[in-house]
mmCIF file with all atom_site columns, C-alpha atoms in Angstrom:
data_model
loop_
_atom_site.group_PDB
_atom_site.id
_atom_site.type_symbol
_atom_site.label_atom_id
_atom_site.label_alt_id
_atom_site.label_comp_id
_atom_site.label_asym_id
_atom_site.label_entity_id
_atom_site.label_seq_id
_atom_site.pdbx_PDB_ins_code
_atom_site.Cartn_x
_atom_site.Cartn_y
_atom_site.Cartn_z
_atom_site.occupancy
_atom_site.B_iso_or_equiv
_atom_site.pdbx_formal_charge
_atom_site.auth_seq_id
_atom_site.auth_comp_id
_atom_site.auth_asym_id
_atom_site.auth_atom_id
_atom_site.pdbx_PDB_model_num
ATOM 1   C CA . TYR A 1 1   ? -33.720 6.184  -25.108 1.00 0.00 ? 29  TYR A CA 1
ATOM 2   C CA . GLU A 1 2   ? -35.516 9.337  -23.961 1.00 0.00 ? 30  GLU A CA 1
ATOM 3   C CA . ALA A 1 3   ? -37.546 7.320  -21.445 1.00 0.00 ? 31  ALA A CA 1
ATOM 4   C CA . SER A 1 4   ? -34.368 5.917  -19.865 1.00 0.00 ? 32  SER A CA 1
ATOM 5   C CA . ALA A 1 5   ? -32.319 9.157  -20.042 1.00 0.00 ? 33  ALA A CA 1
ATOM 6   C CA . THR A 1 6   ? -32.965 9.971  -16.376 1.00 0.00 ? 34  THR A CA 1
ATOM 7   C CA . GLU A 1 7   ? -31.896 6.484  -15.282 1.00 0.00 ? 35  GLU A CA 1
ATOM 8   C CA . LEU A 1 8   ? -28.758 6.716  -17.409 1.00 0.00 ? 36  LEU A CA 1
ATOM 9   C CA . ASP A 1 9   ? -27.966 10.126 -15.954 1.00 0.00 ? 37  ASP A CA 1
ATOM 10  C CA . VAL A 1 10  ? -28.339 8.816  -12.380 1.00 0.00 ? 38  VAL A CA 1
ATOM 11  C CA . ALA A 1 11  ? -26.197 5.766  -13.184 1.00 0.00 ? 39  ALA A CA 1
ATOM 12  C CA . ALA A 1 12  ? -23.492 7.963  -14.724 1.00 0.00 ? 40  ALA A CA 1
ATOM 13  C CA . LYS A 1 13  ? -23.408 10.153 -11.604 1.00 0.00 ? 41  LYS A CA 1
ATOM 14  C CA . GLN A 1 14  ? -23.202 7.091  -9.336  1.00 0.00 ? 42  GLN A CA 1
ATOM 15  C CA . PHE A 1 15  ? -20.368 5.745  -11.456 1.00 0.00 ? 43  PHE A CA 1
ATOM 16  C CA . ALA A 1 16  ? -18.489 9.061  -11.194 1.00 0.00 ? 44  ALA A CA 1
ATOM 17  C CA . VAL A 1 17  ? -18.834 8.989  -7.393  1.00 0.00 ? 45  VAL A CA 1
ATOM 18  C CA . SER A 1 18  ? -17.564 5.380  -7.280  1.00 0.00 ? 46  SER A CA 1
ATOM 19  C CA . VAL A 1 19  ? -14.572 6.158  -9.485  1.00 0.00 ? 47  VAL A CA 1
ATOM 20  C CA . GLY A 1 20  ? -13.846 9.207  -7.318  1.00 0.00 ? 48  GLY A CA 1
ATOM 21  C CA . SER A 1 21  ? -13.706 7.104  -4.165  1.00 0.00 ? 49  SER A CA 1
ATOM 22  C CA . LEU A 1 22  ? -11.449 4.523  -5.796  1.00 0.00 ? 50  LEU A CA 1
ATOM 23  C CA . SER A 1 23  ? -9.016  6.647  -7.797  1.00 0.00 ? 51  SER A CA 1
ATOM 24  C CA . TYR A 1 24  ? -7.332  10.013 -8.037  1.00 0.00 ? 52  TYR A CA 1
ATOM 25  C CA . PRO A 1 25  ? -8.658  12.311 -10.766 1.00 0.00 ? 53  PRO A CA 1
ATOM 26  C CA . ASN A 1 26  ? -6.420  13.303 -13.660 1.00 0.00 ? 54  ASN A CA 1
ATOM 27  C CA . ASP A 1 27  ? -6.531  16.991 -12.653 1.00 0.00 ? 55  ASP A CA 1
ATOM 28  C CA . ASP A 1 28  ? -2.771  17.060 -12.250 1.00 0.00 ? 56  ASP A CA 1
ATOM 29  C CA . ASP A 1 29  ? 0.329   15.387 -13.654 1.00 0.00 ? 57  ASP A CA 1
ATOM 30  C CA . ALA A 1 30  ? 0.653   11.735 -12.588 1.00 0.00 ? 58  ALA A CA 1
ATOM 31  C CA . ASN A 1 31  ? 4.134   12.344 -11.145 1.00 0.00 ? 59  ASN A CA 1
ATOM 32  C CA . ALA A 1 32  ? 2.872   15.249 -9.031  1.00 0.00 ? 60  ALA A CA 1
ATOM 33  C CA . THR A 1 33  ? -0.028  13.136 -7.774  1.00 0.00 ? 61  THR A CA 1
ATOM 34  C CA . GLY A 1 34  ? 2.399   10.315 -6.960  1.00 0.00 ? 62  GLY A CA 1
ATOM 35  C CA . ALA A 1 35  ? 4.638   12.710 -5.021  1.00 0.00 ? 63  ALA A CA 1
ATOM 36  C CA . ARG A 1 36  ? 1.648   13.951 -2.987  1.00 0.00 ? 64  ARG A CA 1
ATOM 37  C CA . LEU A 1 37  ? 0.651   10.347 -2.279  1.00 0.00 ? 65  LEU A CA 1
ATOM 38  C CA . GLN A 1 38  ? 4.201   9.602  -1.134  1.00 0.00 ? 66  GLN A CA 1
ATOM 39  C CA . GLN A 1 39  ? 4.092   12.558 1.288   1.00 0.00 ? 67  GLN A CA 1
ATOM 40  C CA . THR A 1 40  ? 0.684   11.442 2.572   1.00 0.00 ? 68  THR A CA 1
ATOM 41  C CA . LEU A 1 41  ? 1.989   7.937  3.274   1.00 0.00 ? 69  LEU A CA 1
ATOM 42  C CA . ARG A 1 42  ? 5.112   9.282  4.981   1.00 0.00 ? 70  ARG A CA 1
ATOM 43  C CA . GLY A 1 43  ? 2.834   11.436 7.150   1.00 0.00 ? 71  GLY A CA 1
ATOM 44  C CA . PHE A 1 44  ? 0.634   8.444  8.044   1.00 0.00 ? 72  PHE A CA 1
ATOM 45  C CA . ALA A 1 45  ? 3.736   6.474  9.044   1.00 0.00 ? 73  ALA A CA 1
ATOM 46  C CA . GLU A 1 46  ? 5.206   9.255  11.180  1.00 0.00 ? 74  GLU A CA 1
ATOM 47  C CA . ASP A 1 47  ? 1.843   9.971  12.837  1.00 0.00 ? 75  ASP A CA 1
ATOM 48  C CA . ALA A 1 48  ? 1.541   6.274  13.704  1.00 0.00 ? 76  ALA A CA 1
ATOM 49  C CA . GLY A 1 49  ? 4.991   6.285  15.339  1.00 0.00 ? 77  GLY A CA 1
ATOM 50  C CA . LEU A 1 50  ? 6.976   4.596  12.592  1.00 0.00 ? 78  LEU A CA 1
ATOM 51  C CA . ILE A 1 51  ? 10.383  5.717  11.377  1.00 0.00 ? 79  ILE A CA 1
ATOM 52  C CA . VAL A 1 52  ? 10.469  6.211  7.605   1.00 0.00 ? 80  VAL A CA 1
ATOM 53  C CA . VAL A 1 53  ? 13.800  4.783  6.479   1.00 0.00 ? 81  VAL A CA 1
ATOM 54  C CA . GLY A 1 54  ? 13.094  5.399  2.799   1.00 0.00 ? 82  GLY A CA 1
ATOM 55  C CA . SER A 1 55  ? 10.389  5.812  0.214   1.00 0.00 ? 83  SER A CA 1
ATOM 56  C CA . GLN A 1 56  ? 10.255  5.761  -3.540  1.00 0.00 ? 84  GLN A CA 1
ATOM 57  C CA . VAL A 1 57  ? 7.427   6.567  -5.931  1.00 0.00 ? 85  VAL A CA 1
ATOM 58  C CA . ALA A 1 58  ? 6.844   5.274  -9.443  1.00 0.00 ? 86  ALA A CA 1
ATOM 59  C CA . VAL A 1 59  ? 4.063   5.827  -11.953 1.00 0.00 ? 87  VAL A CA 1
ATOM 60  C CA . MET A 1 60  ? 3.038   3.071  -14.320 1.00 0.00 ? 88  MET A CA 1
ATOM 61  C CA . ASN A 1 61  ? 0.977   4.592  -17.105 1.00 0.00 ? 89  ASN A CA 1
ATOM 62  C CA . SER A 1 62  ? -1.881  2.615  -18.563 1.00 0.00 ? 90  SER A CA 1
ATOM 63  C CA . LYS A 1 63  ? -0.130  2.815  -21.954 1.00 0.00 ? 91  LYS A CA 1
ATOM 64  C CA . ASP A 1 64  ? 3.120   1.336  -20.549 1.00 0.00 ? 92  ASP A CA 1
ATOM 65  C CA . ASP A 1 65  ? 1.831   -2.158 -19.813 1.00 0.00 ? 93  ASP A CA 1
ATOM 66  C CA . SER A 1 66  ? 0.590   -4.145 -22.810 1.00 0.00 ? 94  SER A CA 1
ATOM 67  C CA . GLU A 1 67  ? -0.283  -7.145 -20.595 1.00 0.00 ? 95  GLU A CA 1
ATOM 68  C CA . GLN A 1 68  ? -2.338  -5.068 -18.184 1.00 0.00 ? 96  GLN A CA 1
ATOM 69  C CA . ASP A 1 69  ? -5.727  -6.283 -17.029 1.00 0.00 ? 97  ASP A CA 1
ATOM 70  C CA . GLU A 1 70  ? -8.485  -4.836 -19.195 1.00 0.00 ? 98  GLU A CA 1
ATOM 71  C CA . ALA A 1 71  ? -10.224 -3.423 -16.107 1.00 0.00 ? 99  ALA A CA 1
ATOM 72  C CA . LEU A 1 72  ? -7.173  -1.241 -15.388 1.00 0.00 ? 100 LEU A CA 1
ATOM 73  C CA . GLU A 1 73  ? -6.570  0.028  -18.906 1.00 0.00 ? 101 GLU A CA 1
ATOM 74  C CA . HIS A 1 74  ? -8.097  3.425  -18.096 1.00 0.00 ? 102 HIS A CA 1
ATOM 75  C CA . PHE A 1 75  ? -6.001  3.979  -14.972 1.00 0.00 ? 103 PHE A CA 1
ATOM 76  C CA . ASP A 1 76  ? -2.403  4.815  -14.139 1.00 0.00 ? 104 ASP A CA 1
ATOM 77  C CA . GLN A 1 77  ? -0.918  3.046  -11.138 1.00 0.00 ? 105 GLN A CA 1
ATOM 78  C CA . LEU A 1 78  ? 0.818   5.160  -8.501  1.00 0.00 ? 106 LEU A CA 1
ATOM 79  C CA . ILE A 1 79  ? 3.247   2.887  -6.672  1.00 0.00 ? 107 ILE A CA 1
ATOM 80  C CA . VAL A 1 80  ? 4.993   3.862  -3.439  1.00 0.00 ? 108 VAL A CA 1
ATOM 81  C CA . ASP A 1 81  ? 7.615   1.586  -1.910  1.00 0.00 ? 109 ASP A CA 1
ATOM 82  C CA . LEU A 1 82  ? 8.188   2.321  1.776   1.00 0.00 ? 110 LEU A CA 1
ATOM 83  C CA . SER A 1 83  ? 10.837  1.109  4.206   1.00 0.00 ? 111 SER A CA 1
ATOM 84  C CA . LEU A 1 84  ? 9.684   1.563  7.789   1.00 0.00 ? 112 LEU A CA 1
ATOM 85  C CA . ASP A 1 85  ? 10.938  0.707  11.271  1.00 0.00 ? 113 ASP A CA 1
ATOM 86  C CA . GLY A 1 86  ? 8.806   0.637  14.373  1.00 0.00 ? 114 GLY A CA 1
ATOM 87  C CA . PRO A 1 87  ? 6.786   -1.356 16.876  1.00 0.00 ? 115 PRO A CA 1
ATOM 88  C CA . PRO A 1 88  ? 3.956   -3.653 15.755  1.00 0.00 ? 116 PRO A CA 1
ATOM 89  C CA . LEU A 1 89  ? 1.252   -1.381 17.224  1.00 0.00 ? 117 LEU A CA 1
ATOM 90  C CA . ALA A 1 90  ? 2.520   1.543  15.154  1.00 0.00 ? 118 ALA A CA 1
ATOM 91  C CA . LEU A 1 91  ? 2.359   -0.635 12.042  1.00 0.00 ? 119 LEU A CA 1
ATOM 92  C CA . ASP A 1 92  ? -1.250  -1.519 12.922  1.00 0.00 ? 120 ASP A CA 1
ATOM 93  C CA . ALA A 1 93  ? -2.124  2.179  13.258  1.00 0.00 ? 121 ALA A CA 1
ATOM 94  C CA . PHE A 1 94  ? -0.481  2.919  9.910   1.00 0.00 ? 122 PHE A CA 1
ATOM 95  C CA . LEU A 1 95  ? -2.442  0.146  8.179   1.00 0.00 ? 123 LEU A CA 1
ATOM 96  C CA . VAL A 1 96  ? -5.696  1.489  9.655   1.00 0.00 ? 124 VAL A CA 1
ATOM 97  C CA . SER A 1 97  ? -4.903  4.940  8.217   1.00 0.00 ? 125 SER A CA 1
ATOM 98  C CA . LEU A 1 98  ? -4.183  3.304  4.890   1.00 0.00 ? 126 LEU A CA 1
ATOM 99  C CA . SER A 1 99  ? -7.507  1.443  4.874   1.00 0.00 ? 127 SER A CA 1
ATOM 100 C CA . GLN A 1 100 ? -9.480  4.597  5.721   1.00 0.00 ? 128 GLN A CA 1
ATOM 101 C CA . HIS A 1 101 ? -7.918  6.792  3.035   1.00 0.00 ? 129 HIS A CA 1
ATOM 102 C CA . SER A 1 102 ? -9.957  7.980  0.117   1.00 0.00 ? 130 SER A CA 1
ATOM 103 C CA . PRO A 1 103 ? -9.307  7.374  -2.700  1.00 0.00 ? 131 PRO A CA 1
ATOM 104 C CA . ALA A 1 104 ? -8.659  3.733  -1.968  1.00 0.00 ? 132 ALA A CA 1
ATOM 105 C CA . LEU A 1 105 ? -5.125  2.497  -1.368  1.00 0.00 ? 133 LEU A CA 1
ATOM 106 C CA . THR A 1 106 ? -3.936  -1.104 -1.564  1.00 0.00 ? 134 THR A CA 1
ATOM 107 C CA . ALA A 1 107 ? -1.020  -2.620 0.305   1.00 0.00 ? 135 ALA A CA 1
ATOM 108 C CA . GLU A 1 108 ? 0.105   -4.847 -2.541  1.00 0.00 ? 136 GLU A CA 1
ATOM 109 C CA . SER A 1 109 ? 2.979   -6.507 -0.709  1.00 0.00 ? 137 SER A CA 1
ATOM 110 C CA . MET A 1 110 ? 4.544   -6.394 2.722   1.00 0.00 ? 138 MET A CA 1
ATOM 111 C CA . GLU A 1 111 ? 7.711   -7.993 4.038   1.00 0.00 ? 139 GLU A CA 1
ATOM 112 C CA . MET A 1 112 ? 8.659   -7.705 7.680   1.00 0.00 ? 140 MET A CA 1
ATOM 113 C CA . GLN A 1 113 ? 11.310  -8.972 9.989   1.00 0.00 ? 141 GLN A CA 1
ATOM 114 C CA . ARG A 1 114 ? 12.546  -8.203 13.454  1.00 0.00 ? 142 ARG A CA 1
ATOM 115 C CA . LYS A 1 115 ? 14.856  -5.197 13.346  1.00 0.00 ? 143 LYS A CA 1
ATOM 116 C CA . ARG A 1 116 ? 18.523  -5.991 13.820  1.00 0.00 ? 144 ARG A CA 1
ATOM 117 C CA . LEU A 1 117 ? 19.861  -3.960 16.700  1.00 0.00 ? 145 LEU A CA 1
ATOM 118 C CA . SER A 1 118 ? 23.221  -2.318 16.905  1.00 0.00 ? 146 SER A CA 1
ATOM 119 C CA . ARG A 1 119 ? 25.016  -1.681 20.185  1.00 0.00 ? 147 ARG A CA 1
ATOM 120 C CA . ARG A 1 120 ? 23.882  1.913  20.297  1.00 0.00 ? 148 ARG A CA 1
ATOM 121 C CA . ASP A 1 121 ? 20.159  1.087  19.856  1.00 0.00 ? 149 ASP A CA 1
ATOM 122 C CA . SER A 1 122 ? 18.014  1.365  22.958  1.00 0.00 ? 150 SER A CA 1
ATOM 123 C CA . GLN A 1 123 ? 16.434  -1.660 24.581  1.00 0.00 ? 151 GLN A CA 1
ATOM 124 C CA . GLU A 1 124 ? 12.955  -0.375 23.687  1.00 0.00 ? 152 GLU A CA 1
ATOM 125 C CA . MET A 1 125 ? 13.830  -0.955 20.039  1.00 0.00 ? 153 MET A CA 1
ATOM 126 C CA . ALA A 1 126 ? 14.143  -4.699 20.719  1.00 0.00 ? 154 ALA A CA 1
ATOM 127 C CA . GLU A 1 127 ? 10.535  -5.209 19.569  1.00 0.00 ? 155 GLU A CA 1
ATOM 128 C CA . PHE A 1 128 ? 10.861  -3.061 16.441  1.00 0.00 ? 156 PHE A CA 1
ATOM 129 C CA . LEU A 1 129 ? 10.075  -4.465 13.037  1.00 0.00 ? 157 LEU A CA 1
ATOM 130 C CA . SER A 1 130 ? 11.685  -3.557 9.742   1.00 0.00 ? 158 SER A CA 1
ATOM 131 C CA . VAL A 1 131 ? 8.948   -3.398 7.130   1.00 0.00 ? 159 VAL A CA 1
ATOM 132 C CA . ARG A 1 132 ? 9.064   -3.055 3.354   1.00 0.00 ? 160 ARG A CA 1
ATOM 133 C CA . LEU A 1 133 ? 5.674   -2.178 1.980   1.00 0.00 ? 161 LEU A CA 1
ATOM 134 C CA . ARG A 1 134 ? 4.357   -1.476 -1.523  1.00 0.00 ? 162 ARG A CA 1
ATOM 135 C CA . VAL A 1 135 ? 1.237   0.691  -1.694  1.00 0.00 ? 163 VAL A CA 1
ATOM 136 C CA . VAL A 1 136 ? -0.668  1.141  -4.944  1.00 0.00 ? 164 VAL A CA 1
ATOM 137 C CA . ALA A 1 137 ? -3.277  3.750  -5.834  1.00 0.00 ? 165 ALA A CA 1
ATOM 138 C CA . LEU A 1 138 ? -5.111  4.305  -9.090  1.00 0.00 ? 166 LEU A CA 1
ATOM 139 C CA . ARG A 1 139 ? -5.333  7.551  -11.053 1.00 0.00 ? 167 ARG A CA 1
ATOM 140 C CA . VAL A 1 140 ? -7.714  8.112  -13.949 1.00 0.00 ? 168 VAL A CA 1
ATOM 141 C CA . ALA A 1 141 ? -5.565  8.098  -17.086 1.00 0.00 ? 169 ALA A CA 1
ATOM 142 C CA . GLY A 1 142 ? -5.569  11.345 -19.016 1.00 0.00 ? 170 GLY A CA 1
#
């Protein structure tokens, strides 16, 4: 054991770095972390040129789901449902921001359709999409 202590120490540090890049720490309340994530996603959408129609955040604690995958039993799931309107290129830019975020974010589901226009909508909105997107992040359970 003493001979491998250094290797174990290095492996533990590498594991901590990996977990840090994949999940939020449990430094704060899960609901507060979820609210910050929601604001981050709204910012990504607005920066990309999308209109945020609505967003909702939910936290699924690791203790709440008895059928949860064993690999996730030490993590809470932060779930943000977004409703967005905008052109396809703006959606692409948003998804790039999502993929580059650390800790890792996953677009779990996405539904899109061409936006229905009303008489007062401008012609430039003819190419807009209405998108419903569910983004999930992990947080180390406390």
